[in-house]
């Protein structure tokens, strides 16, 4: 899944009068469907146009994790990627009987493989569900994105 990310482009070798760029959105934008186009004219009045295609970072959820792993990033389960473009976030983990084991609204917080009381959950498959909203900008309305899947807890 691809989600929004703030992108700021800077052209260092040219200067533009403020009145020429008043139409530009002053906020961040997400998932443009067309390229950004810049048209420049040099001192000899020769125009040049170029397109910039912006590829956004992806957010993902791994399909397995092991709390006792020697790799720190594999010890907890949650979203991976740049979460700074999320306006709202809810992440939940359930066992196979539908018991809610973990819930957070903080994308930095991850499930450590335990039951709500702190006891380690057994090795097995768990169901996760996430709902997040991207920031609204002048180029695109906020988007709510819902995902669900399974994760293997290894011991």
Short mmCIF file of N, CA and C in Angstrom, two decimals:
data_model
loop_
_atom_site.label_atom_id
_atom_site.label_comp_id
_atom_site.label_asym_id
_atom_site.label_seq_id
_atom_site.Cartn_x
_atom_site.Cartn_y
_atom_site.Cartn_z
N UNK A 1 0.84 -1.17 0.00
CA UNK A 1 0.00 0.00 0.00
C UNK A 1 0.89 1.23 0.00
N UNK A 2 0.55 2.20 -0.76
CA UNK A 2 1.31 3.45 -0.80
C UNK A 2 0.48 4.53 -0.15
N UNK A 3 1.11 5.34 0.67
CA UNK A 3 0.38 6.42 1.32
C UNK A 3 1.13 7.72 1.16
N UNK A 4 0.52 8.75 1.64
CA UNK A 4 1.03 10.11 1.42
C UNK A 4 2.30 10.38 2.21
N UNK A 5 3.09 11.27 1.68
CA UNK A 5 4.31 11.70 2.34
C UNK A 5 4.58 13.13 1.88
N UNK A 6 5.01 13.98 2.80
CA UNK A 6 5.31 15.37 2.44
C UNK A 6 6.53 15.41 1.55
N UNK A 7 6.46 16.21 0.49
CA UNK A 7 7.58 16.35 -0.43
C UNK A 7 7.78 17.82 -0.71
N UNK A 8 9.01 18.28 -0.55
CA UNK A 8 9.34 19.67 -0.83
C UNK A 8 10.46 19.68 -1.86
N UNK A 9 10.24 20.35 -2.97
CA UNK A 9 11.24 20.44 -4.03
C UNK A 9 11.86 21.82 -4.00
N UNK A 10 13.17 21.87 -4.16
CA UNK A 10 13.85 23.16 -4.13
C UNK A 10 14.73 23.26 -5.37
N UNK A 11 14.63 24.38 -6.07
CA UNK A 11 15.48 24.64 -7.23
C UNK A 11 16.45 25.73 -6.81
N UNK A 12 17.72 25.38 -6.70
CA UNK A 12 18.71 26.30 -6.15
C UNK A 12 19.28 27.29 -7.16
N UNK A 13 19.29 26.95 -8.45
CA UNK A 13 20.00 27.78 -9.42
C UNK A 13 19.12 28.85 -10.04
N UNK A 14 17.87 28.94 -9.67
CA UNK A 14 16.96 29.89 -10.28
C UNK A 14 16.25 30.68 -9.19
N UNK A 15 15.83 31.88 -9.55
CA UNK A 15 15.00 32.66 -8.63
C UNK A 15 13.73 33.05 -9.36
N UNK A 16 12.63 33.08 -8.62
CA UNK A 16 11.34 33.38 -9.20
C UNK A 16 10.71 34.51 -8.41
N UNK A 17 10.12 35.48 -9.10
CA UNK A 17 9.37 36.51 -8.37
C UNK A 17 8.20 35.85 -7.65
N UNK A 18 7.87 36.32 -6.46
CA UNK A 18 6.81 35.71 -5.66
C UNK A 18 5.48 35.65 -6.42
N UNK A 19 5.17 36.66 -7.21
CA UNK A 19 3.88 36.68 -7.91
C UNK A 19 3.74 35.54 -8.90
N UNK A 20 4.85 34.98 -9.40
CA UNK A 20 4.78 33.91 -10.38
C UNK A 20 4.44 32.56 -9.77
N UNK A 21 4.58 32.42 -8.46
CA UNK A 21 4.33 31.11 -7.87
C UNK A 21 3.22 31.15 -6.82
N UNK A 22 2.38 32.17 -6.85
CA UNK A 22 1.30 32.25 -5.88
C UNK A 22 0.30 31.11 -6.00
N UNK A 23 0.23 30.47 -7.14
CA UNK A 23 -0.73 29.40 -7.33
C UNK A 23 -0.28 28.09 -6.69
N UNK A 24 0.96 27.99 -6.30
CA UNK A 24 1.49 26.73 -5.76
C UNK A 24 0.92 26.48 -4.37
N UNK A 25 0.53 25.26 -4.12
CA UNK A 25 0.03 24.86 -2.81
C UNK A 25 1.14 25.01 -1.78
N UNK A 26 0.85 25.57 -0.65
CA UNK A 26 1.85 25.79 0.37
C UNK A 26 1.85 24.68 1.42
N UNK A 27 1.13 23.60 1.18
CA UNK A 27 1.10 22.48 2.12
C UNK A 27 1.73 21.26 1.49
N UNK A 28 1.67 20.16 2.20
CA UNK A 28 2.16 18.91 1.63
C UNK A 28 1.05 18.33 0.76
N UNK A 29 1.38 17.33 -0.03
CA UNK A 29 0.37 16.69 -0.86
C UNK A 29 0.63 15.20 -0.88
N UNK A 30 -0.37 14.47 -1.28
CA UNK A 30 -0.24 13.02 -1.24
C UNK A 30 -0.67 12.38 -2.55
N UNK A 31 0.06 11.36 -2.95
CA UNK A 31 -0.26 10.52 -4.09
C UNK A 31 -0.72 11.28 -5.32
N UNK A 32 0.11 12.15 -5.88
CA UNK A 32 -0.33 12.83 -7.10
C UNK A 32 -0.48 11.82 -8.22
N UNK A 33 -1.47 12.02 -9.07
CA UNK A 33 -1.68 11.10 -10.18
C UNK A 33 -1.04 11.62 -11.45
N UNK A 34 -0.57 12.86 -11.44
CA UNK A 34 0.13 13.43 -12.58
C UNK A 34 1.45 13.99 -12.08
N UNK A 35 2.42 14.12 -12.97
CA UNK A 35 3.70 14.66 -12.53
C UNK A 35 3.61 16.15 -12.23
N UNK A 36 4.53 16.63 -11.40
CA UNK A 36 4.67 18.06 -11.19
C UNK A 36 5.49 18.60 -12.36
N UNK A 37 5.08 19.72 -12.92
CA UNK A 37 5.75 20.28 -14.10
C UNK A 37 6.36 21.62 -13.74
N UNK A 38 7.62 21.81 -14.10
CA UNK A 38 8.29 23.09 -13.90
C UNK A 38 8.66 23.65 -15.27
N UNK A 39 8.32 24.90 -15.53
CA UNK A 39 8.70 25.54 -16.78
C UNK A 39 9.59 26.73 -16.44
N UNK A 40 10.78 26.74 -16.97
CA UNK A 40 11.77 27.77 -16.68
C UNK A 40 12.17 28.48 -17.97
N UNK A 41 12.51 29.74 -17.83
CA UNK A 41 13.02 30.52 -18.96
C UNK A 41 14.35 31.12 -18.55
N UNK A 42 15.39 30.88 -19.37
CA UNK A 42 16.70 31.40 -19.00
C UNK A 42 16.84 32.87 -19.41
N UNK A 43 18.01 33.46 -19.19
CA UNK A 43 18.24 34.88 -19.48
C UNK A 43 18.17 35.19 -20.98
N UNK A 44 18.30 34.18 -21.85
CA UNK A 44 18.19 34.37 -23.29
C UNK A 44 16.77 34.11 -23.79
N UNK A 45 15.80 34.04 -22.88
CA UNK A 45 14.39 33.80 -23.19
C UNK A 45 14.13 32.43 -23.81
N UNK A 46 14.99 31.47 -23.51
CA UNK A 46 14.78 30.10 -23.98
C UNK A 46 14.02 29.31 -22.91
N UNK A 47 12.81 28.86 -23.24
CA UNK A 47 12.03 28.12 -22.24
C UNK A 47 12.47 26.65 -22.15
N UNK A 48 12.29 26.08 -21.00
CA UNK A 48 12.56 24.67 -20.79
C UNK A 48 11.53 24.13 -19.81
N UNK A 49 10.96 23.00 -20.14
CA UNK A 49 9.95 22.37 -19.29
C UNK A 49 10.44 21.00 -18.87
N UNK A 50 10.21 20.65 -17.62
CA UNK A 50 10.60 19.34 -17.14
C UNK A 50 9.52 18.82 -16.20
N UNK A 51 9.39 17.51 -16.14
CA UNK A 51 8.42 16.88 -15.25
C UNK A 51 9.15 16.15 -14.14
N UNK A 52 8.55 16.19 -12.97
CA UNK A 52 9.10 15.48 -11.83
C UNK A 52 8.06 14.47 -11.37
N UNK A 53 8.41 13.20 -11.40
CA UNK A 53 7.53 12.15 -10.89
C UNK A 53 7.98 11.83 -9.47
N UNK A 54 7.04 11.84 -8.56
CA UNK A 54 7.37 11.62 -7.17
C UNK A 54 6.86 10.25 -6.75
N UNK A 55 7.77 9.42 -6.22
CA UNK A 55 7.37 8.10 -5.72
C UNK A 55 7.39 8.15 -4.20
N UNK A 56 6.30 7.78 -3.59
CA UNK A 56 6.17 7.86 -2.15
C UNK A 56 6.62 6.57 -1.48
N UNK A 57 7.12 6.73 -0.28
CA UNK A 57 7.53 5.57 0.50
C UNK A 57 6.31 4.73 0.85
N UNK A 58 6.51 3.46 1.01
CA UNK A 58 5.42 2.56 1.34
C UNK A 58 5.40 2.27 2.84
N UNK A 59 4.21 2.03 3.34
CA UNK A 59 4.03 1.50 4.68
C UNK A 59 3.71 0.03 4.52
N UNK A 60 4.24 -0.78 5.39
CA UNK A 60 3.97 -2.21 5.29
C UNK A 60 3.92 -2.83 6.68
N UNK A 61 3.40 -4.03 6.73
CA UNK A 61 3.36 -4.82 7.95
C UNK A 61 4.06 -6.14 7.64
N UNK A 62 5.01 -6.56 8.46
CA UNK A 62 5.68 -7.84 8.20
C UNK A 62 4.70 -9.00 8.41
N UNK A 63 5.08 -10.20 7.95
CA UNK A 63 4.20 -11.35 8.12
C UNK A 63 4.66 -12.29 9.22
N UNK A 64 5.77 -11.96 9.89
CA UNK A 64 6.26 -12.77 11.01
C UNK A 64 7.17 -11.92 11.89
N UNK A 65 7.25 -12.29 13.17
CA UNK A 65 8.19 -11.65 14.08
C UNK A 65 8.49 -12.61 15.23
N UNK A 66 9.61 -12.35 15.92
CA UNK A 66 10.03 -13.20 17.03
C UNK A 66 10.51 -12.32 18.17
N UNK A 67 9.75 -12.26 19.26
CA UNK A 67 10.13 -11.39 20.39
C UNK A 67 11.53 -11.65 20.93
N UNK A 68 12.06 -12.86 20.86
CA UNK A 68 13.39 -13.15 21.37
C UNK A 68 14.49 -13.00 20.34
N UNK A 69 14.20 -12.39 19.21
CA UNK A 69 15.17 -12.27 18.12
C UNK A 69 16.36 -11.41 18.51
N UNK A 70 17.51 -11.73 17.95
CA UNK A 70 18.70 -10.89 18.16
C UNK A 70 18.61 -9.60 17.35
N UNK A 71 17.73 -9.56 16.35
CA UNK A 71 17.50 -8.34 15.58
C UNK A 71 16.42 -7.52 16.28
N UNK A 72 16.77 -6.35 16.76
CA UNK A 72 15.84 -5.52 17.52
C UNK A 72 14.58 -5.22 16.72
N UNK A 73 14.72 -4.93 15.43
CA UNK A 73 13.55 -4.56 14.63
C UNK A 73 12.61 -5.74 14.38
N UNK A 74 13.02 -6.95 14.72
CA UNK A 74 12.17 -8.13 14.54
C UNK A 74 11.54 -8.60 15.86
N UNK A 75 11.72 -7.84 16.94
CA UNK A 75 11.22 -8.25 18.25
C UNK A 75 9.78 -7.81 18.51
N UNK A 76 9.26 -6.89 17.73
CA UNK A 76 7.90 -6.39 17.89
C UNK A 76 7.22 -6.34 16.53
N UNK A 77 5.89 -6.28 16.56
CA UNK A 77 5.11 -6.29 15.32
C UNK A 77 4.28 -5.02 15.21
N UNK A 78 4.39 -4.36 14.06
CA UNK A 78 3.61 -3.16 13.79
C UNK A 78 3.97 -2.62 12.42
N UNK A 79 3.49 -1.42 12.15
CA UNK A 79 3.70 -0.79 10.85
C UNK A 79 5.18 -0.45 10.68
N UNK A 80 5.67 -0.60 9.44
CA UNK A 80 7.05 -0.26 9.09
C UNK A 80 7.00 0.81 8.01
N UNK A 81 7.77 1.86 8.17
CA UNK A 81 7.82 2.93 7.18
C UNK A 81 7.69 4.29 7.84
N UNK A 82 7.66 5.32 7.02
CA UNK A 82 7.55 6.69 7.51
C UNK A 82 6.10 6.99 7.85
N UNK A 83 5.80 7.08 9.13
CA UNK A 83 4.43 7.30 9.59
C UNK A 83 4.12 8.78 9.81
N UNK A 84 5.03 9.66 9.44
CA UNK A 84 4.82 11.10 9.68
C UNK A 84 3.67 11.66 8.84
N UNK A 85 3.26 10.95 7.80
CA UNK A 85 2.17 11.44 6.95
C UNK A 85 0.80 10.95 7.40
N UNK A 86 0.73 10.34 8.57
CA UNK A 86 -0.55 9.84 9.08
C UNK A 86 -1.18 10.84 10.03
N UNK A 87 -2.44 11.17 9.78
CA UNK A 87 -3.16 12.09 10.66
C UNK A 87 -3.80 11.33 11.81
N UNK A 88 -4.34 10.15 11.53
CA UNK A 88 -4.95 9.29 12.54
C UNK A 88 -4.51 7.87 12.29
N UNK A 89 -4.48 7.05 13.36
CA UNK A 89 -3.98 5.69 13.25
C UNK A 89 -4.59 4.83 14.34
N UNK A 90 -5.07 3.66 13.98
CA UNK A 90 -5.52 2.65 14.95
C UNK A 90 -4.98 1.31 14.47
N UNK A 91 -4.37 0.56 15.39
CA UNK A 91 -3.79 -0.74 15.06
C UNK A 91 -4.21 -1.73 16.14
N UNK A 92 -4.72 -2.89 15.71
CA UNK A 92 -5.21 -3.90 16.64
C UNK A 92 -4.69 -5.27 16.25
N UNK A 93 -4.47 -6.12 17.28
CA UNK A 93 -4.07 -7.51 17.07
C UNK A 93 -5.05 -8.39 17.85
N UNK A 94 -5.53 -9.46 17.19
CA UNK A 94 -6.49 -10.40 17.78
C UNK A 94 -5.94 -11.82 17.72
N UNK A 95 -6.40 -12.67 18.65
CA UNK A 95 -6.09 -14.09 18.52
C UNK A 95 -7.12 -14.73 17.59
N UNK A 96 -7.02 -16.02 17.35
CA UNK A 96 -7.90 -16.66 16.36
C UNK A 96 -9.34 -16.78 16.82
N UNK A 97 -9.62 -16.51 18.09
CA UNK A 97 -10.99 -16.53 18.60
C UNK A 97 -11.59 -15.13 18.66
N UNK A 98 -10.85 -14.14 18.21
CA UNK A 98 -11.36 -12.77 18.17
C UNK A 98 -11.11 -11.96 19.42
N UNK A 99 -10.30 -12.47 20.34
CA UNK A 99 -9.96 -11.72 21.55
C UNK A 99 -8.95 -10.63 21.22
N UNK A 100 -9.27 -9.39 21.57
CA UNK A 100 -8.35 -8.27 21.32
C UNK A 100 -7.16 -8.38 22.26
N UNK A 101 -5.96 -8.53 21.70
CA UNK A 101 -4.74 -8.66 22.49
C UNK A 101 -3.99 -7.35 22.62
N UNK A 102 -4.12 -6.50 21.62
CA UNK A 102 -3.31 -5.27 21.58
C UNK A 102 -4.05 -4.23 20.76
N UNK A 103 -3.99 -2.98 21.22
CA UNK A 103 -4.57 -1.87 20.47
C UNK A 103 -3.76 -0.62 20.77
N UNK A 104 -3.49 0.17 19.74
CA UNK A 104 -2.78 1.43 19.92
C UNK A 104 -3.26 2.45 18.89
N UNK A 105 -3.11 3.71 19.24
CA UNK A 105 -3.35 4.81 18.31
C UNK A 105 -2.05 5.53 17.99
N UNK A 106 -0.94 4.99 18.47
CA UNK A 106 0.38 5.55 18.25
C UNK A 106 1.13 4.67 17.25
N UNK A 107 1.43 5.16 16.04
CA UNK A 107 2.10 4.33 15.05
C UNK A 107 3.53 3.92 15.43
N UNK A 108 4.10 4.55 16.45
CA UNK A 108 5.43 4.16 16.91
C UNK A 108 5.37 2.96 17.86
N UNK A 109 4.19 2.69 18.40
CA UNK A 109 4.02 1.61 19.37
C UNK A 109 3.70 0.31 18.64
N UNK A 110 4.34 -0.78 19.05
CA UNK A 110 4.19 -2.06 18.37
C UNK A 110 3.82 -3.15 19.39
N UNK A 111 3.24 -4.25 18.88
CA UNK A 111 2.87 -5.38 19.74
C UNK A 111 4.10 -6.21 20.05
N UNK A 112 4.31 -6.54 21.33
CA UNK A 112 5.49 -7.29 21.74
C UNK A 112 5.23 -8.79 21.88
N UNK A 113 4.06 -9.27 21.44
CA UNK A 113 3.78 -10.70 21.47
C UNK A 113 3.26 -11.20 22.81
N UNK A 114 2.63 -10.32 23.58
CA UNK A 114 2.10 -10.73 24.89
C UNK A 114 0.59 -10.54 24.95
N UNK A 115 -0.02 -11.25 25.91
CA UNK A 115 -1.43 -11.04 26.22
C UNK A 115 -1.56 -9.73 26.98
N UNK A 116 -2.79 -9.18 27.11
CA UNK A 116 -2.96 -7.91 27.83
C UNK A 116 -2.37 -7.90 29.24
N UNK A 117 -2.32 -9.02 29.94
CA UNK A 117 -1.74 -9.07 31.28
C UNK A 117 -0.22 -9.17 31.31
N UNK A 118 0.41 -9.29 30.14
CA UNK A 118 1.87 -9.35 30.07
C UNK A 118 2.42 -10.74 29.86
N UNK A 119 1.58 -11.77 29.92
CA UNK A 119 2.04 -13.15 29.71
C UNK A 119 2.33 -13.36 28.22
N UNK A 120 3.42 -14.04 27.89
CA UNK A 120 3.75 -14.26 26.48
C UNK A 120 2.66 -15.06 25.76
N UNK A 121 2.25 -14.59 24.60
CA UNK A 121 1.30 -15.33 23.76
C UNK A 121 2.04 -16.49 23.12
N UNK A 122 1.36 -17.62 22.89
CA UNK A 122 2.05 -18.77 22.29
C UNK A 122 2.35 -18.54 20.81
N UNK A 123 3.31 -19.30 20.31
CA UNK A 123 3.61 -19.25 18.88
C UNK A 123 2.35 -19.57 18.10
N UNK A 124 2.14 -18.86 17.01
CA UNK A 124 0.97 -19.11 16.18
C UNK A 124 0.65 -17.94 15.27
N UNK A 125 -0.50 -18.05 14.62
CA UNK A 125 -0.97 -17.03 13.69
C UNK A 125 -1.93 -16.10 14.42
N UNK A 126 -1.76 -14.80 14.23
CA UNK A 126 -2.62 -13.78 14.84
C UNK A 126 -3.14 -12.87 13.73
N UNK A 127 -4.30 -12.30 13.96
CA UNK A 127 -4.95 -11.43 12.98
C UNK A 127 -4.72 -9.98 13.39
N UNK A 128 -4.38 -9.13 12.44
CA UNK A 128 -4.20 -7.70 12.73
C UNK A 128 -5.14 -6.88 11.84
N UNK A 129 -5.43 -5.69 12.32
CA UNK A 129 -6.32 -4.77 11.62
C UNK A 129 -5.79 -3.35 11.83
N UNK A 130 -5.72 -2.57 10.78
CA UNK A 130 -5.27 -1.18 10.91
C UNK A 130 -6.18 -0.26 10.11
N UNK A 131 -6.40 0.92 10.65
CA UNK A 131 -7.13 1.98 9.95
C UNK A 131 -6.33 3.25 10.17
N UNK A 132 -5.95 3.91 9.09
CA UNK A 132 -5.26 5.18 9.25
C UNK A 132 -5.75 6.18 8.23
N UNK A 133 -5.56 7.44 8.56
CA UNK A 133 -6.00 8.55 7.72
C UNK A 133 -4.80 9.40 7.36
N UNK A 134 -4.67 9.73 6.08
CA UNK A 134 -3.60 10.61 5.64
C UNK A 134 -4.01 12.06 5.87
N UNK A 135 -3.04 12.95 5.93
CA UNK A 135 -3.33 14.36 6.10
C UNK A 135 -4.04 14.92 4.88
N UNK A 136 -4.92 15.87 5.11
CA UNK A 136 -5.57 16.60 4.02
C UNK A 136 -4.60 17.68 3.55
N UNK A 137 -4.61 17.95 2.26
CA UNK A 137 -3.78 19.02 1.71
C UNK A 137 -4.62 19.80 0.70
N UNK A 138 -4.04 20.85 0.15
CA UNK A 138 -4.78 21.63 -0.84
C UNK A 138 -4.91 20.88 -2.16
N UNK A 139 -4.15 19.81 -2.37
CA UNK A 139 -4.23 19.05 -3.61
C UNK A 139 -5.05 17.78 -3.48
N UNK A 140 -5.27 17.31 -2.27
CA UNK A 140 -5.99 16.05 -2.11
C UNK A 140 -6.67 15.99 -0.75
N UNK A 141 -7.87 15.46 -0.75
CA UNK A 141 -8.59 15.27 0.51
C UNK A 141 -7.92 14.16 1.32
N UNK A 142 -8.12 14.20 2.61
CA UNK A 142 -7.61 13.13 3.47
C UNK A 142 -8.21 11.80 3.02
N UNK A 143 -7.42 10.73 3.12
CA UNK A 143 -7.88 9.41 2.72
C UNK A 143 -7.82 8.47 3.91
N UNK A 144 -8.89 7.70 4.11
CA UNK A 144 -8.87 6.65 5.14
C UNK A 144 -8.51 5.34 4.46
N UNK A 145 -7.53 4.65 5.02
CA UNK A 145 -7.05 3.40 4.44
C UNK A 145 -7.18 2.32 5.50
N UNK A 146 -7.86 1.23 5.15
CA UNK A 146 -8.07 0.12 6.09
C UNK A 146 -7.38 -1.12 5.55
N UNK A 147 -6.66 -1.81 6.42
CA UNK A 147 -5.94 -3.03 6.04
C UNK A 147 -6.11 -4.07 7.13
N UNK A 148 -6.00 -5.33 6.72
CA UNK A 148 -5.99 -6.42 7.69
C UNK A 148 -5.16 -7.55 7.13
N UNK A 149 -4.69 -8.39 8.02
CA UNK A 149 -3.87 -9.49 7.60
C UNK A 149 -3.56 -10.40 8.76
N UNK A 150 -2.61 -11.30 8.55
CA UNK A 150 -2.19 -12.21 9.60
C UNK A 150 -0.69 -12.08 9.80
N UNK A 151 -0.26 -12.43 11.00
CA UNK A 151 1.16 -12.41 11.32
C UNK A 151 1.49 -13.68 12.10
N UNK A 152 2.66 -14.23 11.85
CA UNK A 152 3.13 -15.42 12.56
C UNK A 152 4.02 -14.98 13.70
N UNK A 153 3.63 -15.32 14.92
CA UNK A 153 4.45 -15.07 16.11
C UNK A 153 5.31 -16.31 16.31
N UNK A 154 6.62 -16.13 16.27
CA UNK A 154 7.57 -17.23 16.44
C UNK A 154 8.19 -17.16 17.83
N UNK A 155 8.38 -18.30 18.45
CA UNK A 155 9.03 -18.37 19.77
C UNK A 155 10.27 -19.21 19.67
#
